[in-house]
Coordinates of C-alpha atoms in Angstrom, one line a residue:
Chain A
X1 CA -51.3 18.0 34.7
X2 CA -49.2 18.3 31.7
X3 CA -45.8 20.3 31.4
X4 CA -47.8 22.5 28.5
X5 CA -50.4 23.1 31.1
X6 CA -48.2 23.7 34.1
X7 CA -46.2 26.2 31.6
X8 CA -49.3 28.2 30.9
X9 CA -49.7 29.3 34.2
X10 CA -46.3 30.4 35.0
X11 CA -45.2 33.9 35.6
X12 CA -42.7 35.7 33.8
X13 CA -40.3 36.8 36.7
X14 CA -38.0 34.7 39.2
X15 CA -39.4 37.1 41.7
X16 CA -42.8 36.4 41.4
X17 CA -43.2 32.8 39.8
X18 CA -44.7 30.3 42.3
X19 CA -42.4 27.6 43.5
X20 CA -43.5 24.3 42.2
X21 CA -42.8 20.8 43.1
X22 CA -42.3 17.3 41.4
X23 CA -41.9 14.2 42.9
X24 CA -39.8 11.3 41.6
X25 CA -37.1 8.5 42.8
X26 CA -37.8 9.8 46.3
X27 CA -37.2 13.5 45.8
X28 CA -39.2 16.0 46.2
X29 CA -37.7 18.8 43.6
X30 CA -38.5 22.3 44.0
X31 CA -38.4 24.6 40.7
X32 CA -39.6 27.5 39.1
X33 CA -40.7 27.7 35.3
X34 CA -40.6 30.9 33.8
X35 CA -40.8 32.1 29.9
X36 CA -43.4 31.0 27.0
X37 CA -45.0 27.7 27.2
X38 CA -43.5 25.0 24.6
X39 CA -45.8 24.3 21.9
X40 CA -45.9 23.1 18.5
X41 CA -45.3 26.4 16.8
X42 CA -42.1 27.0 19.0
X43 CA -38.8 26.2 17.0
X44 CA -35.7 24.4 18.7
X45 CA -33.9 27.4 19.2
X46 CA -36.1 29.4 21.4
X47 CA -38.4 26.3 22.1
X48 CA -35.8 24.2 24.0
X49 CA -36.1 24.6 27.6
X50 CA -32.8 26.1 29.4
X51 CA -32.4 24.2 32.7
X52 CA -30.0 26.2 35.2
X53 CA -27.7 24.3 37.5
X54 CA -26.5 26.5 40.4
X55 CA -23.4 27.2 42.0
X56 CA -22.0 25.8 45.5
X57 CA -24.3 26.7 48.4
X58 CA -26.8 28.3 46.0
X59 CA -30.7 27.9 45.9
X60 CA -33.5 29.2 43.5
X61 CA -33.1 32.4 45.0
X62 CA -29.4 33.0 44.4
X63 CA -30.1 33.4 40.7
X64 CA -29.8 36.8 39.3
X65 CA -33.3 38.1 38.3
X66 CA -31.8 40.2 35.7
X67 CA -30.2 37.2 33.9
X68 CA -33.0 34.7 34.5
X69 CA -35.8 37.0 33.2
X70 CA -34.0 38.1 30.4
X71 CA -33.2 35.0 29.2
X72 CA -37.0 34.0 30.0
X73 CA -37.9 36.7 27.7
X74 CA -38.2 34.5 24.6
X75 CA -37.5 30.7 25.9
X76 CA -38.6 28.6 28.7
X77 CA -36.1 28.7 31.6
X78 CA -36.0 26.3 34.6
X79 CA -34.2 27.0 38.0
X80 CA -34.4 24.2 40.4
X81 CA -33.0 22.9 43.8
X82 CA -31.1 19.8 43.1
X83 CA -31.5 17.0 45.9
X84 CA -31.1 18.4 49.4
X85 CA -30.9 21.9 48.4
X86 CA -33.1 24.7 49.3
X87 CA -36.6 23.2 49.5
X88 CA -36.0 19.9 47.8
X89 CA -35.9 16.6 49.8
X90 CA -33.3 14.0 50.0
X91 CA -29.8 14.4 50.5
X92 CA -27.3 16.4 48.9
X93 CA -24.6 14.1 47.5
X94 CA -20.9 14.5 47.8
X95 CA -20.0 13.7 44.2
X96 CA -20.4 15.6 40.9
X97 CA -21.5 12.5 39.3
X98 CA -24.4 11.8 41.8
X99 CA -25.7 15.3 41.7
X100 CA -25.8 14.8 37.7
X101 CA -28.0 11.9 38.2
X102 CA -30.3 13.6 40.4
X103 CA -30.5 16.5 37.9
X104 CA -31.1 14.3 35.0
X105 CA -33.8 12.6 37.1
X106 CA -35.3 15.9 37.5
X107 CA -35.2 16.6 34.0
X108 CA -36.9 13.6 33.0
X109 CA -39.8 14.0 35.6
X110 CA -40.6 17.3 33.7
X111 CA -41.2 15.2 30.9
X112 CA -38.3 16.9 28.9
X113 CA -36.4 15.0 26.2
X114 CA -34.3 18.0 25.2
X115 CA -32.9 20.9 27.1
X116 CA -30.3 23.5 26.8
X117 CA -28.0 23.7 30.3
X118 CA -26.6 26.5 32.1
X119 CA -24.3 25.5 34.8
X120 CA -22.5 27.9 36.7
X121 CA -19.3 27.1 38.9
X122 CA -20.2 23.7 40.8
X123 CA -23.5 23.8 38.4
X124 CA -20.9 23.7 35.3
X125 CA -19.5 20.6 36.6
X126 CA -22.7 19.0 36.8
X127 CA -23.6 20.2 33.6
X128 CA -20.4 19.0 31.7
X129 CA -21.0 15.5 33.4
X130 CA -24.5 15.5 32.1
X131 CA -23.7 16.5 28.7
X132 CA -20.9 13.8 28.4
X133 CA -23.0 11.1 29.4
X134 CA -26.3 12.3 28.3
X135 CA -25.8 13.3 24.7
X136 CA -29.3 12.9 23.4
X137 CA -30.9 15.2 26.4
X138 CA -28.7 18.2 25.9
X139 CA -28.9 20.4 22.8
X140 CA -26.6 23.1 23.8
X141 CA -24.2 23.7 26.9
X142 CA -23.3 26.9 28.6
X143 CA -20.6 26.7 31.1
X144 CA -19.9 29.8 33.4
X145 CA -17.2 30.2 36.2
X146 CA -16.3 26.6 36.4
X147 CA -13.4 24.0 36.0
X148 CA -13.0 21.1 34.2
X149 CA -12.3 17.7 36.0
X150 CA -9.1 17.9 37.2
X151 CA -9.3 21.6 37.1
X152 CA -7.8 24.6 39.5
X153 CA -10.0 25.5 42.3
X154 CA -9.2 27.7 45.2
X155 CA -12.5 27.1 47.1
X156 CA -11.5 26.9 50.6
X157 CA -9.0 29.8 50.6
X158 CA -11.4 32.1 48.7
X159 CA -14.2 31.2 51.2
X160 CA -12.0 31.9 54.2
X161 CA -11.0 35.1 53.0
X162 CA -14.6 36.1 52.2
X163 CA -15.8 34.9 55.5
X164 CA -13.0 37.1 57.1
X165 CA -14.4 40.3 55.3
X166 CA -16.9 41.1 58.4
X167 CA -17.7 44.3 56.9
X168 CA -19.0 42.6 53.6
X169 CA -22.7 42.7 53.5
X170 CA -23.0 39.5 52.0
X171 CA -19.9 37.1 51.5
X172 CA -21.0 37.0 47.8
X173 CA -19.7 40.4 47.4
X174 CA -16.1 39.3 48.0
X175 CA -16.5 36.0 46.6
X176 CA -18.3 37.0 43.1
X177 CA -16.9 40.4 42.6
X178 CA -13.6 42.3 42.2
X179 CA -12.3 45.0 44.5
X180 CA -12.7 47.7 41.8
X181 CA -15.5 50.2 42.6
X182 CA -17.1 49.3 39.2
X183 CA -17.4 45.5 40.1
X184 CA -18.3 46.1 43.9
X185 CA -21.1 48.6 42.8
X186 CA -22.4 45.9 40.3
X187 CA -22.2 43.6 43.4
X188 CA -24.4 45.6 45.2
X189 CA -26.8 45.9 42.7
X190 CA -27.0 42.2 42.1
X191 CA -27.6 41.7 45.7
X192 CA -30.4 43.8 45.7
X193 CA -31.9 42.3 42.7
X194 CA -31.7 38.7 44.7
X195 CA -33.6 40.3 47.6
X196 CA -36.6 41.6 45.9
X197 CA -38.7 38.4 46.2
X198 CA -40.1 38.6 50.0
X199 CA -42.6 35.5 50.0
X200 CA -42.2 32.1 49.0
X201 CA -38.4 32.3 49.3
X202 CA -36.1 29.3 49.0
X203 CA -34.2 28.1 52.4
X204 CA -30.7 27.9 53.2
X205 CA -29.7 24.2 54.3
X206 CA -26.2 25.2 55.7
X207 CA -23.3 22.6 56.2
X208 CA -26.0 19.8 55.2
X209 CA -25.5 21.3 51.8
X210 CA -22.3 23.1 51.8
X211 CA -20.0 20.1 53.3
X212 CA -21.1 17.5 50.7
X213 CA -20.9 20.2 47.7
X214 CA -17.7 21.5 49.0
X215 CA -16.4 17.9 49.0
X216 CA -17.8 17.3 45.6
X217 CA -16.2 20.6 44.2
X218 CA -12.9 19.8 45.4
X219 CA -12.7 16.1 44.4
X220 CA -14.0 17.0 41.0
X221 CA -10.9 19.4 40.6
X222 CA -8.5 17.1 42.5
X223 CA -9.5 14.0 40.0
X224 CA -6.9 13.8 37.1
X225 CA -8.8 13.4 33.7
X226 CA -5.9 12.7 31.5
X227 CA -6.5 14.1 28.1
X228 CA -9.6 15.9 29.1
X229 CA -11.4 12.4 28.5
X230 CA -14.7 13.8 29.8
X231 CA -14.6 17.3 27.8
X232 CA -13.8 15.1 24.6
X233 CA -16.9 13.2 25.0
X234 CA -19.1 16.3 25.0
X235 CA -20.4 17.0 21.5
X236 CA -22.7 19.6 22.0
X237 CA -21.9 23.4 21.0
X238 CA -20.8 24.6 24.3
X239 CA -20.4 28.5 25.4
X240 CA -17.7 28.7 27.9
X241 CA -17.7 31.9 30.0
X242 CA -15.8 33.5 32.6
X243 CA -14.8 36.6 34.4
X244 CA -10.9 37.9 34.1
X245 CA -10.2 37.6 38.0
X246 CA -12.2 34.7 39.2
X247 CA -10.4 33.9 42.4
X248 CA -12.3 30.6 43.0
X249 CA -12.3 28.8 39.7
X250 CA -9.7 31.0 37.8
X251 CA -10.3 31.8 33.9
X252 CA -7.6 29.6 32.9
X253 CA -10.1 26.8 33.4
X254 CA -12.3 28.5 30.7
X255 CA -9.6 28.7 28.4
X256 CA -8.4 24.9 29.0
X257 CA -12.0 23.8 28.5
X258 CA -12.3 25.9 25.2
X259 CA -9.1 24.2 23.9
X260 CA -10.2 20.6 25.1
X261 CA -13.7 21.0 23.7
X262 CA -14.7 20.0 20.0
X263 CA -17.1 22.7 19.5
X264 CA -16.7 25.5 21.9
X265 CA -17.2 29.3 22.0
X266 CA -15.1 31.2 24.8
X267 CA -16.1 34.7 26.3
X268 CA -14.2 36.5 29.1
X269 CA -15.2 39.4 30.7
X270 CA -13.1 42.4 32.1
X271 CA -12.7 43.3 35.5
X272 CA -14.9 40.6 37.0
X273 CA -14.8 37.9 39.1
X274 CA -16.8 34.6 39.8
X275 CA -19.9 36.3 39.5
X276 CA -19.2 37.7 36.0
X277 CA -22.4 36.7 34.6
X278 CA -24.0 38.8 37.2
X279 CA -21.7 41.7 37.0
X280 CA -22.0 41.8 32.9
X281 CA -25.5 40.5 32.8
X282 CA -26.8 42.6 30.1
X283 CA -23.9 41.4 27.7
X284 CA -23.9 38.1 28.9
X285 CA -27.6 37.6 28.3
X286 CA -26.9 39.1 24.7
X287 CA -23.9 36.5 24.3
X288 CA -26.4 33.8 25.4
X289 CA -29.2 34.5 23.3
X290 CA -26.8 34.6 20.4
X291 CA -25.5 31.3 21.0
X292 CA -28.6 29.5 22.1
X293 CA -30.3 31.0 18.8
X294 CA -32.8 33.8 18.8
Chain B
X1 CA -16.6 69.1 0.0
X2 CA -17.2 68.4 4.1
X3 CA -17.1 64.9 5.3
X4 CA -20.9 65.1 5.9
X5 CA -21.4 65.9 2.7
X6 CA -19.4 63.1 1.0
X7 CA -21.1 60.8 3.6
X8 CA -24.7 61.3 2.4
X9 CA -23.7 60.3 -1.3
X10 CA -21.9 57.0 -0.1
X11 CA -23.6 53.9 -1.0
X12 CA -24.4 51.1 1.6
X13 CA -22.3 48.1 0.3
X14 CA -18.7 47.4 0.2
X15 CA -19.2 45.9 -3.5
X16 CA -21.1 48.8 -4.6
X17 CA -19.6 52.0 -2.8
X18 CA -17.3 54.2 -5.2
X19 CA -13.8 54.4 -4.2
X20 CA -12.8 57.7 -3.0
X21 CA -9.5 59.6 -2.6
X22 CA -8.2 62.0 0.0
X23 CA -4.8 63.3 -0.1
X24 CA -2.4 64.8 2.6
X25 CA 1.4 64.5 3.6
X26 CA 2.2 63.5 0.1
X27 CA -0.1 60.4 -0.2
X28 CA -3.2 59.9 -2.2
X29 CA -5.3 57.6 0.2
X30 CA -8.0 55.1 -1.4
X31 CA -11.1 54.3 0.7
X32 CA -14.6 53.5 0.8
X33 CA -17.3 55.0 3.6
X34 CA -20.2 52.9 4.2
X35 CA -23.2 53.4 6.6
X36 CA -25.5 56.4 7.7
X37 CA -23.7 60.0 7.9
X38 CA -22.5 61.0 10.9
X39 CA -24.9 63.9 12.1
X40 CA -25.8 65.8 15.4
X41 CA -28.5 63.2 16.1
X42 CA -26.2 60.4 16.2
X43 CA -25.3 59.1 19.7
X44 CA -21.6 58.1 20.3
X45 CA -22.2 54.4 20.3
X46 CA -23.6 54.1 16.5
X47 CA -22.4 57.5 15.4
X48 CA -18.4 57.0 15.9
X49 CA -17.1 56.0 12.8
X50 CA -15.5 52.5 12.8
X51 CA -12.1 52.7 10.7
X52 CA -10.9 49.1 9.4
X53 CA -7.1 48.3 9.4
X54 CA -6.3 45.4 7.1
X55 CA -4.4 42.1 7.0
X56 CA -1.0 41.5 5.6
X57 CA -1.3 41.6 1.8
X58 CA -4.9 42.8 1.9
X59 CA -6.4 45.7 0.2
X60 CA -10.0 47.0 0.6
X61 CA -11.6 44.3 -1.5
X62 CA -9.9 41.9 0.6
X63 CA -12.5 42.7 3.3
X64 CA -15.6 40.4 3.6
X65 CA -18.8 42.3 2.5
X66 CA -20.8 40.0 4.8
X67 CA -19.1 41.7 7.9
X68 CA -18.5 45.1 6.5
X69 CA -21.9 46.0 5.3
X70 CA -23.6 44.3 8.5
X71 CA -21.5 46.5 10.5
X72 CA -22.2 49.5 8.4
X73 CA -26.1 48.8 8.9
X74 CA -26.1 51.4 11.6
X75 CA -22.9 52.9 12.0
X76 CA -20.3 54.7 9.4
X77 CA -17.7 52.3 8.5
X78 CA -14.4 53.2 6.6
X79 CA -12.2 50.9 4.8
X80 CA -9.0 52.2 3.5
X81 CA -5.5 51.2 2.0
X82 CA -2.8 52.4 4.0
X83 CA 0.4 53.7 2.0
X84 CA 1.5 52.2 -0.6
X85 CA -1.5 49.4 -0.5
X86 CA -4.0 48.8 -3.3
X87 CA -4.5 52.3 -5.0
X88 CA -2.9 54.5 -2.2
X89 CA 0.0 56.1 -3.2
X90 CA 3.3 56.3 -1.1
X91 CA 5.6 53.4 0.0
X92 CA 4.7 50.6 2.4
X93 CA 6.6 51.3 5.6
X94 CA 8.3 48.3 7.1
X95 CA 7.2 48.8 10.7
X96 CA 3.9 48.8 12.6
X97 CA 5.0 52.0 14.2
X98 CA 5.3 53.8 10.5
X99 CA 2.1 52.3 9.5
X100 CA 0.2 53.7 12.7
X101 CA 1.6 57.2 11.9
X102 CA 0.2 56.9 8.0
X103 CA -3.2 55.6 9.4
X104 CA -3.5 58.4 11.8
X105 CA -2.6 60.9 9.0
X106 CA -5.7 59.4 7.0
X107 CA -8.0 59.5 10.0
X108 CA -7.3 63.4 10.7
X109 CA -7.3 63.8 6.8
X110 CA -11.1 62.7 7.0
X111 CA -11.6 65.4 9.7
X112 CA -12.3 62.8 12.3
X113 CA -11.3 63.4 15.8
X114 CA -12.6 60.2 17.4
X115 CA -13.0 56.7 15.9
X116 CA -13.6 53.1 16.8
X117 CA -10.8 50.8 15.1
X118 CA -11.3 47.3 13.9
X119 CA -7.6 45.9 13.3
X120 CA -7.3 42.2 11.8
X121 CA -3.9 40.5 11.9
X122 CA -1.1 43.1 10.8
X123 CA -4.0 45.6 11.1
X124 CA -4.5 44.7 14.5
X125 CA -0.8 45.4 15.5
X126 CA -1.2 49.0 13.7
X127 CA -4.6 49.2 15.8
X128 CA -2.8 48.6 19.2
X129 CA 0.0 51.2 18.3
X130 CA -2.4 53.7 17.5
X131 CA -4.5 53.1 20.6
X132 CA -1.7 53.2 22.9
X133 CA -0.1 56.6 21.3
X134 CA -3.3 58.4 20.5
X135 CA -5.7 57.8 23.3
X136 CA -8.0 60.6 22.6
X137 CA -8.4 59.7 19.1
X138 CA -9.6 55.9 19.8
X139 CA -13.1 55.4 21.6
X140 CA -13.2 51.5 21.2
X141 CA -10.7 48.9 19.9
X142 CA -11.3 45.6 18.1
X143 CA -8.2 43.3 17.8
X144 CA -8.8 40.2 15.7
X145 CA -6.4 37.3 14.8
X146 CA -3.7 39.2 15.7
X147 CA -0.6 39.4 18.3
X148 CA 0.9 41.7 21.0
X149 CA 4.3 43.0 20.4
X150 CA 6.7 40.2 21.3
X151 CA 3.9 37.8 20.3
X152 CA 4.0 34.3 18.7
X153 CA 3.7 34.5 14.8
X154 CA 4.3 31.7 12.1
X155 CA 3.9 33.9 9.1
X156 CA 6.5 32.4 6.6
X157 CA 6.0 29.1 7.5
X158 CA 2.1 29.0 7.1
X159 CA 2.4 31.3 3.8
X160 CA 4.6 28.7 2.4
X161 CA 2.5 25.8 3.2
X162 CA -0.6 27.6 1.7
X163 CA 1.2 28.4 -1.5
X164 CA 2.2 24.8 -1.8
X165 CA -1.5 24.0 -1.8
X166 CA -1.5 24.3 -5.7
X167 CA -5.1 23.1 -5.9
X168 CA -6.3 25.7 -3.4
X169 CA -8.5 28.1 -5.4
X170 CA -6.9 30.8 -3.7
X171 CA -4.2 31.0 -0.7
X172 CA -6.6 32.6 1.5
X173 CA -8.7 29.1 1.6
X174 CA -5.7 27.3 3.7
X175 CA -4.4 30.4 5.3
X176 CA -8.0 31.7 7.0
X177 CA -9.6 28.7 7.0
X178 CA -9.3 25.0 8.8
X179 CA -9.4 21.9 7.2
X180 CA -12.9 20.6 8.4
X181 CA -15.6 20.6 5.7
X182 CA -17.4 23.3 7.7
X183 CA -14.5 25.5 7.7
X184 CA -13.6 25.0 4.0
X185 CA -17.1 25.6 2.7
X186 CA -17.5 28.8 4.6
X187 CA -14.1 29.8 3.3
X188 CA -15.4 29.2 -0.4
X189 CA -18.3 31.6 0.5
X190 CA -16.1 34.0 1.9
X191 CA -14.1 34.0 -1.4
X192 CA -17.3 34.3 -3.4
X193 CA -18.5 37.2 -1.3
X194 CA -15.2 39.0 -2.2
X195 CA -15.5 38.4 -5.8
X196 CA -18.8 40.2 -6.4
X197 CA -17.4 43.5 -7.2
X198 CA -16.4 43.5 -10.7
X199 CA -15.6 47.4 -11.5
X200 CA -13.3 49.9 -9.8
X201 CA -11.6 46.9 -7.9
X202 CA -8.7 47.6 -5.8
X203 CA -5.2 46.7 -7.2
X204 CA -2.7 43.9 -5.8
X205 CA 1.1 45.3 -5.6
X206 CA 2.7 42.3 -4.8
X207 CA 6.1 42.4 -3.3
X208 CA 6.2 46.1 -2.9
X209 CA 3.6 45.8 -0.5
X210 CA 4.0 42.1 1.0
X211 CA 8.0 42.4 1.6
X212 CA 7.8 45.5 3.9
X213 CA 4.7 44.3 5.7
X214 CA 5.9 40.7 6.4
X215 CA 8.9 42.3 7.8
X216 CA 6.9 44.9 9.9
X217 CA 4.9 41.7 11.5
X218 CA 7.6 39.6 11.9
X219 CA 9.8 42.6 13.4
X220 CA 6.9 43.5 15.5
X221 CA 6.5 39.6 16.9
X222 CA 10.2 39.5 17.1
X223 CA 10.6 42.6 19.6
X224 CA 10.3 41.8 23.5
X225 CA 7.9 43.9 25.2
X226 CA 8.4 43.4 28.8
X227 CA 5.5 43.4 30.9
X228 CA 3.3 44.2 28.0
X229 CA 4.2 48.0 28.1
X230 CA 2.3 48.7 25.0
X231 CA -0.8 46.9 25.8
X232 CA -1.0 48.5 29.3
X233 CA -0.7 51.8 27.5
X234 CA -4.0 50.9 26.2
X235 CA -7.1 52.6 28.4
X236 CA -9.8 52.0 25.7
X237 CA -12.2 49.1 26.1
X238 CA -11.3 46.5 23.8
X239 CA -12.6 43.4 22.2
X240 CA -10.0 40.6 21.5
X241 CA -11.4 38.0 19.0
X242 CA -9.3 34.7 17.5
X243 CA -10.0 31.4 15.7
X244 CA -9.5 28.4 18.0
X245 CA -7.2 27.0 15.3
X246 CA -5.3 30.0 13.6
X247 CA -2.0 28.7 12.5
X248 CA -0.6 32.0 11.7
X249 CA -0.8 34.0 14.7
X250 CA -2.1 31.2 17.5
X251 CA -5.1 32.0 19.8
X252 CA -2.6 32.1 22.4
X253 CA -1.8 35.6 21.5
X254 CA -5.4 36.8 21.9
X255 CA -5.4 35.2 25.7
X256 CA -2.4 37.1 26.3
X257 CA -3.5 40.2 25.2
X258 CA -6.8 39.7 27.2
X259 CA -4.6 39.3 30.5
X260 CA -2.5 42.3 29.8
X261 CA -5.3 44.7 28.8
X262 CA -6.8 46.7 31.6
X263 CA -10.2 46.4 30.0
X264 CA -10.7 43.7 27.2
X265 CA -13.4 41.3 26.5
X266 CA -12.1 38.0 24.8
X267 CA -14.2 36.0 22.3
X268 CA -12.8 32.6 20.8
X269 CA -14.7 30.8 18.0
X270 CA -14.5 27.2 17.4
X271 CA -13.0 25.2 14.5
X272 CA -11.6 28.3 12.7
X273 CA -8.3 29.7 11.7
X274 CA -7.2 33.0 10.9
X275 CA -10.2 34.2 9.1
X276 CA -12.6 33.3 12.0
X277 CA -14.4 36.7 11.8
X278 CA -15.4 35.8 7.9
X279 CA -16.2 32.1 8.8
X280 CA -18.5 33.3 11.8
X281 CA -19.3 36.5 10.4
X282 CA -23.0 36.5 11.6
X283 CA -21.8 36.0 15.2
X284 CA -18.7 38.2 14.8
X285 CA -21.1 40.9 13.8
X286 CA -23.3 40.7 16.5
X287 CA -20.5 40.3 19.1
X288 CA -19.1 43.7 17.7
X289 CA -22.3 45.3 17.7
X290 CA -22.8 44.5 21.4
X291 CA -19.6 45.8 22.2
X292 CA -19.6 48.9 20.3
X293 CA -23.1 49.9 21.5
X294 CA -26.3 49.2 19.5

């Protein structure tokens, strides 16, 4: 079955779309494809599939339907589990570079020759690596709540603090949102949205995923990149997004990336943490649509 | 004649709208009012008039019609000459604080009790002062290419360099745009747009305006504001915008303001100088509309 034929069968919502599988290089990749089919009448702005690269420990169902569905209103959007994550087989590698290779394999397996990338957190590191190494594959790049190689991270400290909040309904509340009532309230709404899907939910593979992913993120930030050589190799138009009070990967990373990238737009949101894109989902989606082209 | 009655007569474009005058406190203020009339059916988002506060040396005709007209598509927009500027009478003061008092007088003379402010460069300093002192008057605040009190400015050095470019068709080309061909080309398009209006053009009053304005801007930046007390007094939602390569008031000012303000969104544009809002006018207008509420 061609990608076009598959697309026409897909549903419009992350909560209801069937999980599909595609195999290659020994890995069974789980993914969901949303939005309109790619066809000859589609222009490059809305016709280019947007591939989502997920954060540390997250699977397909960790994406916010409010973000993903709104983005899929007028463009193909693909959420997937990279090697070893959720229901994808294979082993989760412990370097960003290997994660980037797996993601590129997945994109080519889908038969796609040009994509837009939205990478969040660890996914943003993977997106940088792909954009720098595969200039022809990536049209535009969106980096959210992430860090450059050699950037600033507080992963372990923040995780430890989040898991010590035993009254939190989900570690993502303290991890992704600030302590303000507005932020916490939007955090609860986010958690609710991620739980709407009941059947065919993605799996959580525990430390088999989080151990190598933590090592990859920490190594990425611990590896100096003099002169930001990797960022300077990225030629694509890039949208860099962060929350004002991201405790895990502080907004200063975003400002540094903006300055080092040759063609970047920076957007920082108020009173928001690592999950700024979920808290300010309407504004974020509007900004992404303007950036990608409506 | 009431403000409502005046509004219904106004034209939709900066290039064609009549220049109007209103007098009070001994000053004859020149202004143009664009966009729909304010009426009982208008909501707070699009019904609140947006008052524009102009840059160093600029008058009403120095605004970019592409920005002003697009913003006026669905909200009242008011461009005016502050005291002594263009065809407004009175003396241009040499402090931001006095400019803020004059601007507030003008706003009250129009009978307005709540406005949004868009301040560009020196106008952004005036906008900060007004928002901090008149919390009830200002609904939302947009600060473009500006500096906080105690911020970083290179006004005289940049002016000197710009005026030494004897082959530039207008000092605003080197002052507002970068040296890239894309930026210079959008700079030429901007200059062309500002020259469409032929009749009833605003006047340039030379050093009677620029001397006190330069002193005001330099004093503003030379005056330390420990802990950013002025910014912390601003409670309004604020959009802070800058170009990546603003040589006069560097983007670092914008990042500092974003961090000190309690409720700010930051947007920085690529390959752009002090005139980022004119270079990226379509994106800028979209971002402003999202921020103000459509």
